[in-house]
Amino acid sequence: MALDGPPSRVVSLLPSLTELVLALGEGERLVARTRYDRDPRVRDLPSVGGGLRPNLETIGRLLPDLVLTWADEGDDRLVDRLEALHIPVYSADSQTLIDIRRHTKNLGRMLDVEKRADRLLDSIDQGLAQIRSRVDGVERPTVFYVVWLDPPTTAGPKTYLDSLISIAGGTNAFFDAPARWPQVSLEEVLRRDPDVVVLATRHDGSPAESTWIHERSGWRSLTAVRRDRVLVVDADLFNRPGPRVVEAARTLAKFLHPERFQDEADG
């Protein structure tokens, strides 16, 4: 990817990078959104559809000088189709906390706001360090994070959510899974019997069915369900490895270890 200078018309197909552009104070450069971007600052921008299968004609008409997209694989890569339109592309594999740092630095450089990017990273580092300090020495409950309900899908090792759970003072119930995003059976969840279950809202932004896990046969016998240790969280906040990572980590840490945050206001 070669840029002649800082881009002025940016299309972001990856919500975590959209949030990052906004966090860097460069939202005026964005000229489109996906159907999954719900921040009020981009709500009135034209939609290009989904991030994985966007409307390329719409993107072309917007005359972007940079498209931020997924680092996809396969014979019909979105990156290749965009580059065929002679549009500069930045492709991102956002899986870990390290990826957040890398993309923040790269976008800071591309948008010519490197000092702002450094300040944002300093703020994230300080926020996460404070949370780690708060939960230092706690007994760590096991946490089953439900990324998707049907079929049940969770976060495995070497993922952003695995790190988030650890920072918040928990242990990922599937830290040793063979894949990053494994589908799991009820039998395996029952065998591991997590102390806490975290349910994310649906990807369309509608609330998760907080009663779902209580009503399913078998799931009711989980320790977390019997003890009412089920937390429903905003998928946009938790599932996107982006600039709001501190807010997500603090939300989870307060639920896991409320005694360590008694001096903070609720919320």
mmCIF file of C-alpha atoms in Angstrom, residues 65-233:
data_model
loop_
_atom_site.group_PDB
_atom_site.id
_atom_site.type_symbol
_atom_site.label_atom_id
_atom_site.label_comp_id
_atom_site.label_asym_id
_atom_site.label_seq_id
_atom_site.Cartn_x
_atom_site.Cartn_y
_atom_site.Cartn_z
ATOM 1 C CA ASP A 65 -8.088 7.400 -0.909
ATOM 2 C CA LEU A 66 -7.859 4.688 1.779
ATOM 3 C CA VAL A 67 -9.971 1.674 2.738
ATOM 4 C CA LEU A 68 -9.468 -0.049 6.089
ATOM 5 C CA THR A 69 -10.486 -3.686 5.921
ATOM 6 C CA TRP A 70 -10.056 -7.220 7.219
ATOM 7 C CA ALA A 71 -6.984 -9.274 6.470
ATOM 8 C CA ASP A 72 -9.066 -12.000 4.859
ATOM 9 C CA GLU A 73 -7.836 -15.101 3.084
ATOM 10 C CA GLY A 74 -8.976 -17.327 0.218
ATOM 11 C CA ASP A 75 -9.465 -17.109 -3.527
ATOM 12 C CA ASP A 76 -11.881 -14.175 -3.419
ATOM 13 C CA ARG A 77 -10.106 -11.882 -1.007
ATOM 14 C CA LEU A 78 -11.771 -8.546 -0.372
ATOM 15 C CA VAL A 79 -8.337 -6.911 -0.356
ATOM 16 C CA ASP A 80 -7.680 -8.095 -3.915
ATOM 17 C CA ARG A 81 -11.065 -6.873 -5.141
ATOM 18 C CA LEU A 82 -10.494 -3.445 -3.620
ATOM 19 C CA GLU A 83 -6.983 -3.160 -5.004
ATOM 20 C CA ALA A 84 -8.358 -4.056 -8.437
ATOM 21 C CA LEU A 85 -10.294 -0.778 -8.186
ATOM 22 C CA HIS A 86 -6.964 1.007 -7.608
ATOM 23 C CA ILE A 87 -7.915 1.955 -4.064
ATOM 24 C CA PRO A 88 -5.158 1.946 -1.406
ATOM 25 C CA VAL A 89 -5.992 -0.670 1.230
ATOM 26 C CA TYR A 90 -4.845 -1.204 4.807
ATOM 27 C CA SER A 91 -5.741 -4.748 5.869
ATOM 28 C CA ALA A 92 -5.851 -5.560 9.560
ATOM 29 C CA ASP A 93 -5.809 -8.805 11.499
ATOM 30 C CA SER A 94 -7.307 -7.728 14.819
ATOM 31 C CA GLN A 95 -7.068 -10.624 17.245
ATOM 32 C CA THR A 96 -4.919 -9.549 20.190
ATOM 33 C CA LEU A 97 -3.914 -6.635 22.402
ATOM 34 C CA ILE A 98 -0.670 -6.436 20.443
ATOM 35 C CA ASP A 99 -2.739 -5.864 17.304
ATOM 36 C CA ILE A 100 -4.382 -2.852 18.958
ATOM 37 C CA ARG A 101 -0.956 -1.297 19.516
ATOM 38 C CA ARG A 102 0.197 -2.064 15.988
ATOM 39 C CA HIS A 103 -2.884 -0.645 14.290
ATOM 40 C CA THR A 104 -2.909 2.443 16.509
ATOM 41 C CA LYS A 105 0.684 3.220 15.581
ATOM 42 C CA ASN A 106 0.099 2.494 11.887
ATOM 43 C CA LEU A 107 -3.033 4.627 11.668
ATOM 44 C CA GLY A 108 -1.347 7.387 13.616
ATOM 45 C CA ARG A 109 1.418 7.416 11.051
ATOM 46 C CA MET A 110 -0.904 7.218 8.023
ATOM 47 C CA LEU A 111 -3.183 9.976 9.321
ATOM 48 C CA ASP A 112 -0.221 12.092 10.406
ATOM 49 C CA VAL A 113 -1.289 12.132 14.061
ATOM 50 C CA GLU A 114 1.522 10.066 15.566
ATOM 51 C CA LYS A 115 1.696 12.054 18.804
ATOM 52 C CA ARG A 116 -2.034 11.570 19.312
ATOM 53 C CA ALA A 117 -1.618 7.845 18.720
ATOM 54 C CA ASP A 118 1.174 7.698 21.291
ATOM 55 C CA ARG A 119 -0.995 9.527 23.834
ATOM 56 C CA LEU A 120 -3.870 7.127 23.183
ATOM 57 C CA LEU A 121 -1.599 4.129 23.722
ATOM 58 C CA ASP A 122 -0.207 5.669 26.912
ATOM 59 C CA SER A 123 -3.765 6.134 28.182
ATOM 60 C CA ILE A 124 -4.652 2.516 27.368
ATOM 61 C CA ASP A 125 -1.475 1.225 29.017
ATOM 62 C CA GLN A 126 -2.121 3.247 32.168
ATOM 63 C CA GLY A 127 -5.761 2.171 32.347
ATOM 64 C CA LEU A 128 -4.960 -1.515 31.986
ATOM 65 C CA ALA A 129 -2.119 -1.247 34.501
ATOM 66 C CA GLN A 130 -4.512 0.273 37.048
ATOM 67 C CA ILE A 131 -6.954 -2.600 36.587
ATOM 68 C CA ARG A 132 -4.183 -5.179 36.921
ATOM 69 C CA SER A 133 -3.100 -3.486 40.132
ATOM 70 C CA ARG A 134 -6.654 -3.505 41.506
ATOM 71 C CA VAL A 135 -7.069 -7.245 41.025
ATOM 72 C CA ASP A 136 -3.544 -8.230 42.000
ATOM 73 C CA GLY A 137 -3.533 -11.250 44.285
ATOM 74 C CA VAL A 138 -7.217 -12.136 43.865
ATOM 75 C CA GLU A 139 -8.523 -15.663 43.505
ATOM 76 C CA ARG A 140 -9.261 -15.943 39.800
ATOM 77 C CA PRO A 141 -12.680 -17.349 38.827
ATOM 78 C CA THR A 142 -13.012 -19.264 35.570
ATOM 79 C CA VAL A 143 -14.928 -17.322 32.917
ATOM 80 C CA PHE A 144 -16.872 -18.771 29.980
ATOM 81 C CA TYR A 145 -17.319 -16.007 27.404
ATOM 82 C CA VAL A 146 -20.149 -16.723 24.948
ATOM 83 C CA VAL A 147 -19.240 -14.971 21.712
ATOM 84 C CA TRP A 148 -22.129 -16.613 19.874
ATOM 85 C CA LEU A 149 -25.148 -18.474 21.222
ATOM 86 C CA ASP A 150 -26.087 -20.985 18.539
ATOM 87 C CA PRO A 151 -23.896 -22.915 18.198
ATOM 88 C CA PRO A 152 -22.117 -21.888 21.405
ATOM 89 C CA THR A 153 -18.820 -20.294 20.433
ATOM 90 C CA THR A 154 -16.215 -18.965 22.835
ATOM 91 C CA ALA A 155 -12.816 -17.289 22.949
ATOM 92 C CA GLY A 156 -9.806 -19.567 23.028
ATOM 93 C CA PRO A 157 -6.114 -18.858 23.644
ATOM 94 C CA LYS A 158 -4.132 -16.060 22.005
ATOM 95 C CA THR A 159 -7.191 -13.869 21.582
ATOM 96 C CA TYR A 160 -8.029 -10.371 22.698
ATOM 97 C CA LEU A 161 -10.821 -11.697 24.930
ATOM 98 C CA ASP A 162 -8.517 -14.242 26.557
ATOM 99 C CA SER A 163 -6.209 -11.365 27.536
ATOM 100 C CA LEU A 164 -9.144 -9.221 28.634
ATOM 101 C CA ILE A 165 -10.358 -11.918 31.025
ATOM 102 C CA SER A 166 -6.873 -12.256 32.504
ATOM 103 C CA ILE A 167 -6.452 -8.495 32.972
ATOM 104 C CA ALA A 168 -9.834 -8.361 34.728
ATOM 105 C CA GLY A 169 -8.731 -10.983 37.245
ATOM 106 C CA GLY A 170 -10.245 -14.117 35.740
ATOM 107 C CA THR A 171 -9.121 -17.267 33.962
ATOM 108 C CA ASN A 172 -10.535 -18.130 30.566
ATOM 109 C CA ALA A 173 -12.447 -21.401 30.943
ATOM 110 C CA PHE A 174 -11.220 -22.406 27.472
ATOM 111 C CA PHE A 175 -7.661 -21.087 27.699
ATOM 112 C CA ASP A 176 -6.405 -24.413 26.358
ATOM 113 C CA ALA A 177 -8.836 -24.819 23.452
ATOM 114 C CA PRO A 178 -7.301 -26.016 20.161
ATOM 115 C CA ALA A 179 -8.610 -22.987 18.248
ATOM 116 C CA ARG A 180 -8.935 -19.270 18.806
ATOM 117 C CA TRP A 181 -12.728 -19.266 18.383
ATOM 118 C CA PRO A 182 -13.901 -22.818 19.111
ATOM 119 C CA GLN A 183 -17.454 -24.072 18.973
ATOM 120 C CA VAL A 184 -18.078 -25.910 22.225
ATOM 121 C CA SER A 185 -20.561 -28.548 23.300
ATOM 122 C CA LEU A 186 -22.785 -28.383 26.347
ATOM 123 C CA GLU A 187 -21.012 -31.476 27.646
ATOM 124 C CA GLU A 188 -17.626 -29.749 27.509
ATOM 125 C CA VAL A 189 -18.956 -26.602 29.190
ATOM 126 C CA LEU A 190 -20.518 -28.729 31.931
ATOM 127 C CA ARG A 191 -17.247 -30.580 32.411
ATOM 128 C CA ARG A 192 -15.353 -27.329 32.899
ATOM 129 C CA ASP A 193 -18.213 -25.830 34.962
ATOM 130 C CA PRO A 194 -17.138 -22.155 34.843
ATOM 131 C CA ASP A 195 -17.604 -19.852 37.815
ATOM 132 C CA VAL A 196 -18.851 -17.004 35.600
ATOM 133 C CA VAL A 197 -20.632 -16.838 32.244
ATOM 134 C CA VAL A 198 -20.424 -13.719 30.084
ATOM 135 C CA LEU A 199 -23.045 -13.292 27.346
ATOM 136 C CA ALA A 200 -22.505 -10.718 24.608
ATOM 137 C CA THR A 201 -25.373 -8.888 22.924
ATOM 138 C CA ARG A 202 -26.230 -10.043 19.427
ATOM 139 C CA HIS A 203 -24.153 -8.730 16.554
ATOM 140 C CA ASP A 204 -27.100 -6.668 15.283
ATOM 141 C CA GLY A 205 -26.997 -4.747 18.541
ATOM 142 C CA SER A 206 -30.174 -6.260 20.022
ATOM 143 C CA PRO A 207 -29.993 -7.362 23.657
ATOM 144 C CA ALA A 208 -28.805 -10.848 24.452
ATOM 145 C CA GLU A 209 -31.476 -13.100 25.881
ATOM 146 C CA SER A 210 -30.373 -13.022 29.491
ATOM 147 C CA THR A 211 -32.864 -15.804 30.183
ATOM 148 C CA TRP A 212 -31.430 -17.989 27.392
ATOM 149 C CA ILE A 213 -28.940 -19.796 29.562
ATOM 150 C CA HIS A 214 -31.467 -20.249 32.390
ATOM 151 C CA GLU A 215 -34.053 -21.818 30.095
ATOM 152 C CA ARG A 216 -31.827 -24.277 28.218
ATOM 153 C CA SER A 217 -31.903 -27.817 29.530
ATOM 154 C CA GLY A 218 -28.534 -28.708 31.020
ATOM 155 C CA TRP A 219 -27.177 -25.174 31.186
ATOM 156 C CA ARG A 220 -29.148 -24.486 34.358
ATOM 157 C CA SER A 221 -26.901 -26.878 36.264
ATOM 158 C CA LEU A 222 -23.796 -24.749 35.684
ATOM 159 C CA THR A 223 -22.326 -23.287 38.860
ATOM 160 C CA ALA A 224 -22.383 -19.805 37.326
ATOM 161 C CA VAL A 225 -26.095 -20.054 36.502
ATOM 162 C CA ARG A 226 -27.091 -21.526 39.869
ATOM 163 C CA ARG A 227 -25.228 -18.728 41.658
ATOM 164 C CA ASP A 228 -26.525 -16.021 39.318
ATOM 165 C CA ARG A 229 -23.030 -15.209 38.086
ATOM 166 C CA VAL A 230 -24.079 -14.415 34.511
ATOM 167 C CA LEU A 231 -23.040 -11.069 33.045
ATOM 168 C CA VAL A 232 -24.628 -9.642 29.877
ATOM 169 C CA VAL A 233 -22.307 -7.243 28.065
#
